Coordinates of C-alpha atoms in Angstrom, one line a residue:
M12 CA 128.5 22.5 116.3
N13 CA 132.2 23.2 115.8
I14 CA 134.8 21.7 113.5
R15 CA 136.6 19.6 116.1
F16 CA 133.3 18.1 117.3
V17 CA 132.4 17.0 113.7
L18 CA 135.9 15.5 113.3
R19 CA 135.5 13.5 116.6
V20 CA 132.1 12.2 115.5
L21 CA 133.4 11.1 112.1
A22 CA 136.5 9.4 113.7
L23 CA 134.3 7.4 116.0
A24 CA 131.4 6.7 113.7
L25 CA 133.2 5.6 110.5
P26 CA 135.0 2.5 112.1
L27 CA 131.7 1.4 113.6
A28 CA 130.0 1.7 110.2
V29 CA 132.6 -0.6 108.7
V30 CA 132.2 -3.2 111.4
A31 CA 128.4 -3.1 111.2
S32 CA 128.4 -3.1 107.4
G33 CA 125.1 -1.4 107.6
V34 CA 123.7 1.5 105.7
A35 CA 121.3 2.3 108.6
L36 CA 124.2 3.3 110.9
V37 CA 125.8 5.5 108.3
A38 CA 122.4 7.2 107.7
L39 CA 122.0 7.9 111.4
M40 CA 125.5 9.3 111.6
V41 CA 124.9 11.6 108.6
R42 CA 121.5 12.8 110.1
A43 CA 123.2 13.6 113.4
I44 CA 125.8 15.8 111.7
V45 CA 124.1 17.4 108.7
G46 CA 122.1 20.5 109.5
P47 CA 119.1 22.0 107.7
P48 CA 119.5 23.2 104.1
P49 CA 121.2 26.5 103.7
D50 CA 119.3 29.7 103.6
P51 CA 118.9 31.4 100.2
T52 CA 122.1 33.1 99.0
P53 CA 122.0 36.9 99.2
L54 CA 122.1 38.8 95.9
P55 CA 125.5 40.2 94.8
P56 CA 126.1 43.5 96.5
T57 CA 127.2 46.8 95.1
I58 CA 130.8 47.2 96.3
S59 CA 132.1 50.8 96.3
A60 CA 135.6 49.9 97.4
P61 CA 138.3 49.8 94.6
R62 CA 139.0 46.4 93.0
G63 CA 142.3 44.9 93.8
A64 CA 144.6 42.0 92.9
L65 CA 144.3 38.7 94.7
P66 CA 147.3 37.5 96.7
R67 CA 150.0 35.5 94.9
G68 CA 152.0 32.7 96.3
N69 CA 151.8 31.3 99.9
V70 CA 149.7 33.4 102.3
A71 CA 148.2 30.7 104.5
F72 CA 150.7 29.2 106.9
Q73 CA 150.6 25.9 108.8
E74 CA 150.7 26.5 112.5
W75 CA 153.1 24.3 114.5
V76 CA 153.4 24.6 118.3
R77 CA 156.0 23.4 120.8
Y78 CA 155.2 22.8 124.4
R79 CA 157.9 22.5 127.0
D80 CA 159.8 19.1 126.7
E81 CA 157.7 18.2 123.6
E82 CA 158.3 18.2 119.8
Y83 CA 156.6 20.5 117.4
R84 CA 153.1 19.4 116.2
M85 CA 150.7 20.9 113.7
V86 CA 147.5 22.3 115.2
G87 CA 145.9 24.6 112.5
C88 CA 146.6 27.5 110.2
G89 CA 147.6 31.2 110.5
F90 CA 148.7 34.2 108.4
L91 CA 150.6 37.5 108.5
M92 CA 149.0 40.9 108.3
V93 CA 150.3 44.4 108.1
L94 CA 148.8 47.4 110.0
D95 CA 148.5 51.0 108.9
D96 CA 151.6 51.9 111.1
G97 CA 153.7 49.3 109.3
R98 CA 153.7 46.7 112.1
V99 CA 153.3 43.1 111.0
V100 CA 151.3 40.7 113.2
G101 CA 150.9 37.0 113.1
L102 CA 147.3 35.8 113.5
T103 CA 145.7 32.4 114.4
A104 CA 142.8 31.0 116.4
A105 CA 143.1 30.8 120.2
H106 CA 141.5 27.4 120.2
N107 CA 144.2 25.9 118.0
A108 CA 146.7 25.9 120.9
E109 CA 145.5 27.8 123.9
P110 CA 148.4 29.3 125.9
G111 CA 148.3 29.8 129.7
N112 CA 148.5 26.3 131.1
P113 CA 151.1 26.3 133.9
A114 CA 151.3 22.5 133.8
R115 CA 152.1 22.5 130.1
P116 CA 153.7 25.8 129.1
L117 CA 153.5 26.7 125.4
E118 CA 156.9 27.9 124.4
Q119 CA 156.8 28.6 120.7
I120 CA 154.4 29.0 117.7
R121 CA 155.9 28.5 114.2
L122 CA 154.1 29.6 111.1
R123 CA 155.4 27.6 108.1
A124 CA 154.4 28.1 104.5
Q125 CA 154.1 25.0 102.3
P126 CA 155.5 24.1 99.8
S127 CA 157.9 27.1 100.0
G128 CA 159.2 26.2 103.4
Y129 CA 159.3 29.8 104.6
M130 CA 159.0 30.0 108.4
V131 CA 158.4 32.6 111.1
D132 CA 158.9 31.6 114.8
F133 CA 157.0 33.4 117.6
D134 CA 157.6 33.2 121.4
T135 CA 155.8 36.5 122.1
L136 CA 152.1 37.5 122.1
Y137 CA 150.4 40.8 122.0
D138 CA 148.6 41.1 125.4
P139 CA 145.9 40.3 126.2
P140 CA 145.3 37.1 124.1
G141 CA 141.9 35.8 123.1
R142 CA 140.2 32.6 124.2
P143 CA 138.4 29.7 122.5
R144 CA 134.9 30.8 121.6
D145 CA 131.9 29.1 123.3
G146 CA 129.1 31.0 121.7
D147 CA 128.0 33.1 118.7
D148 CA 130.7 35.8 119.3
L149 CA 133.7 34.7 117.2
T150 CA 135.7 37.8 118.0
V151 CA 136.8 36.4 121.3
D152 CA 138.8 33.7 119.5
Y153 CA 142.2 34.9 118.4
L154 CA 146.0 35.1 119.1
L155 CA 148.0 38.1 118.0
L156 CA 151.7 37.0 117.5
H157 CA 154.6 39.4 117.8
P158 CA 157.5 38.7 115.4
D159 CA 161.0 39.3 116.8
V160 CA 162.6 39.7 113.3
P161 CA 161.5 41.3 110.0
V162 CA 159.3 39.2 107.8
D163 CA 159.3 38.7 104.0
P164 CA 156.6 41.1 102.7
A165 CA 155.7 38.6 99.9
Y166 CA 153.9 36.6 102.6
V167 CA 152.1 39.5 104.2
L168 CA 148.4 40.3 103.6
Q169 CA 146.6 43.6 103.9
P170 CA 143.4 44.0 105.9
D171 CA 140.3 45.3 104.0
P172 CA 139.7 48.9 105.2
R173 CA 135.9 48.2 105.2
G174 CA 136.4 45.9 108.2
G175 CA 134.6 43.0 106.6
P176 CA 132.7 41.8 103.6
L177 CA 129.1 42.4 102.5
P178 CA 126.3 39.7 102.4
G179 CA 126.4 38.2 98.9
E180 CA 130.0 39.1 98.3
R181 CA 132.3 36.5 96.7
V182 CA 135.3 35.4 98.9
L183 CA 138.2 33.0 98.9
L184 CA 139.4 31.0 101.9
Y185 CA 143.2 30.4 101.7
K186 CA 143.8 27.2 103.7
C187 CA 147.2 25.9 104.7
L188 CA 146.2 22.3 103.8
G189 CA 145.0 20.3 100.8
G190 CA 147.2 21.8 98.0
D191 CA 150.2 20.7 96.1
G192 CA 153.1 19.5 98.3
G193 CA 150.7 19.3 101.3
G194 CA 150.4 23.1 101.3
Q195 CA 148.0 25.9 100.5
S196 CA 144.6 25.3 98.9
I197 CA 141.9 27.8 98.0
L198 CA 138.1 27.4 98.4
S199 CA 135.5 29.8 97.1
G200 CA 132.3 30.9 98.7
T201 CA 129.6 33.5 99.2
V202 CA 129.0 35.6 102.3
Q203 CA 125.6 34.6 103.9
S204 CA 125.7 37.1 106.7
A205 CA 128.1 39.7 108.1
G206 CA 128.1 41.4 111.5
D207 CA 130.4 42.8 114.1
Q208 CA 130.8 39.5 115.9
A209 CA 130.9 37.0 113.0
V210 CA 130.9 36.6 109.2
W211 CA 129.3 33.4 107.9
V212 CA 130.3 32.0 104.5
L213 CA 128.6 29.3 102.4
M214 CA 131.3 27.4 100.5
D215 CA 130.8 26.4 96.9
E216 CA 132.1 22.8 97.3
P217 CA 130.0 20.2 99.1
F218 CA 131.2 18.7 102.3
S219 CA 134.5 16.7 102.3
P220 CA 136.3 15.5 105.4
M221 CA 139.5 17.1 104.2
H222 CA 137.9 20.5 104.4
W223 CA 137.1 20.2 108.2
S224 CA 140.4 21.8 109.3
G225 CA 142.2 25.0 109.0
S226 CA 141.1 27.3 111.8
G227 CA 143.2 30.5 111.6
S228 CA 143.0 30.6 107.7
P229 CA 142.6 34.0 106.1
L230 CA 139.4 34.9 104.2
V231 CA 140.0 37.2 101.2
S232 CA 137.5 39.3 99.2
Q233 CA 137.5 38.5 95.5
H234 CA 136.7 42.2 94.9
T235 CA 139.4 44.0 96.9
G236 CA 142.0 41.2 97.3
H237 CA 142.3 42.1 101.0
V238 CA 141.7 40.0 104.1
V239 CA 138.1 40.2 105.4
G240 CA 138.2 37.5 108.2
M241 CA 139.8 34.5 109.9
L242 CA 138.3 31.0 110.0
I243 CA 137.1 30.1 113.5
A244 CA 134.1 27.7 113.3
G245 CA 132.0 25.6 110.9
T246 CA 128.8 23.6 110.6
L247 CA 127.0 21.8 107.8
R248 CA 123.9 23.0 106.1
G249 CA 122.6 20.1 104.1
R250 CA 125.6 18.9 102.1
W251 CA 127.3 22.3 102.2
M252 CA 129.8 23.9 104.6
L253 CA 128.9 27.1 106.4
L254 CA 132.0 28.5 107.9
G255 CA 132.3 31.2 110.6
M256 CA 134.9 34.0 110.5
H257 CA 136.3 36.5 112.9
P258 CA 135.8 39.8 111.1
V259 CA 139.0 41.5 110.1
G260 CA 137.9 44.9 111.5
S261 CA 137.9 43.3 115.0
L262 CA 141.4 41.8 114.5
V263 CA 142.8 45.2 113.3
Q264 CA 141.2 47.0 116.3
K265 CA 142.7 44.5 118.8
A266 CA 146.1 44.7 117.2
E267 CA 146.2 48.5 117.0
T268 CA 145.2 48.9 120.6
A269 CA 147.6 46.3 122.0
V270 CA 150.3 48.2 123.9
S271 CA 152.2 45.4 125.6
T272 CA 153.7 42.0 124.8
L273 CA 153.9 38.8 126.8
K274 CA 156.2 35.7 126.5
L275 CA 154.2 32.6 125.6
E276 CA 155.7 30.5 128.3
N277 CA 155.0 33.2 131.0
Y278 CA 151.3 33.6 130.1
G279 CA 149.2 32.0 132.9
L280 CA 152.2 32.1 135.3
T281 CA 152.3 35.9 135.8
T282 CA 148.6 36.7 135.4
P283 CA 145.6 35.9 137.6

């Protein structure tokens, strides 16, 4: 079950519950969405990596997109990350706004930090882009954005050299929504499992509808202060949110091996 599915179910079911004024309908809705209780939380791991400072200020950006002949609209979150060679890439989830539709060309992606208002516009991708995930492998879901101008280093995150967190590690999800001025908020959680294709995190706070958003948000280790993943998917385990992340090691590998770029509006028009 993914985040968008849960939102659609809530949007349809809540008005019906009001009309029916019945507790039974609400109970049925909750049982349809809520999964089994979460597995036991792993014990805290021994982390040999050096301890680092947590990010300060805005590091989670709102993602706004503009299709041809349309206005900007917000679709998710994103962030900026620096590679070992000094290049800065923008990152977000492919399912937020999939490029490559010839009938509706995507012309620009804007990352906007709130409440500071700092913005970075992108009209170029690193090639090839990812695609919305449809299974357990979350590493297929990504977009690597190529900035055409220098970016303010105060907004740039560093990837964790470990490539991802350990089970039981404490982490922070920096979301572009829910905070002061409609901007960044921070949720804490514990890594339930970590592998090459996905990192799953059990959040500390129980389910709230406002938390079912934010694909493309960065996940940061509370120990190293570096990015360990990007939010892609989510489900409920009892009253608790279990969120799935694209491991940062996969994002770094894809960015470091990208050798060409492609204009957003041309993707899907010039490739098979």
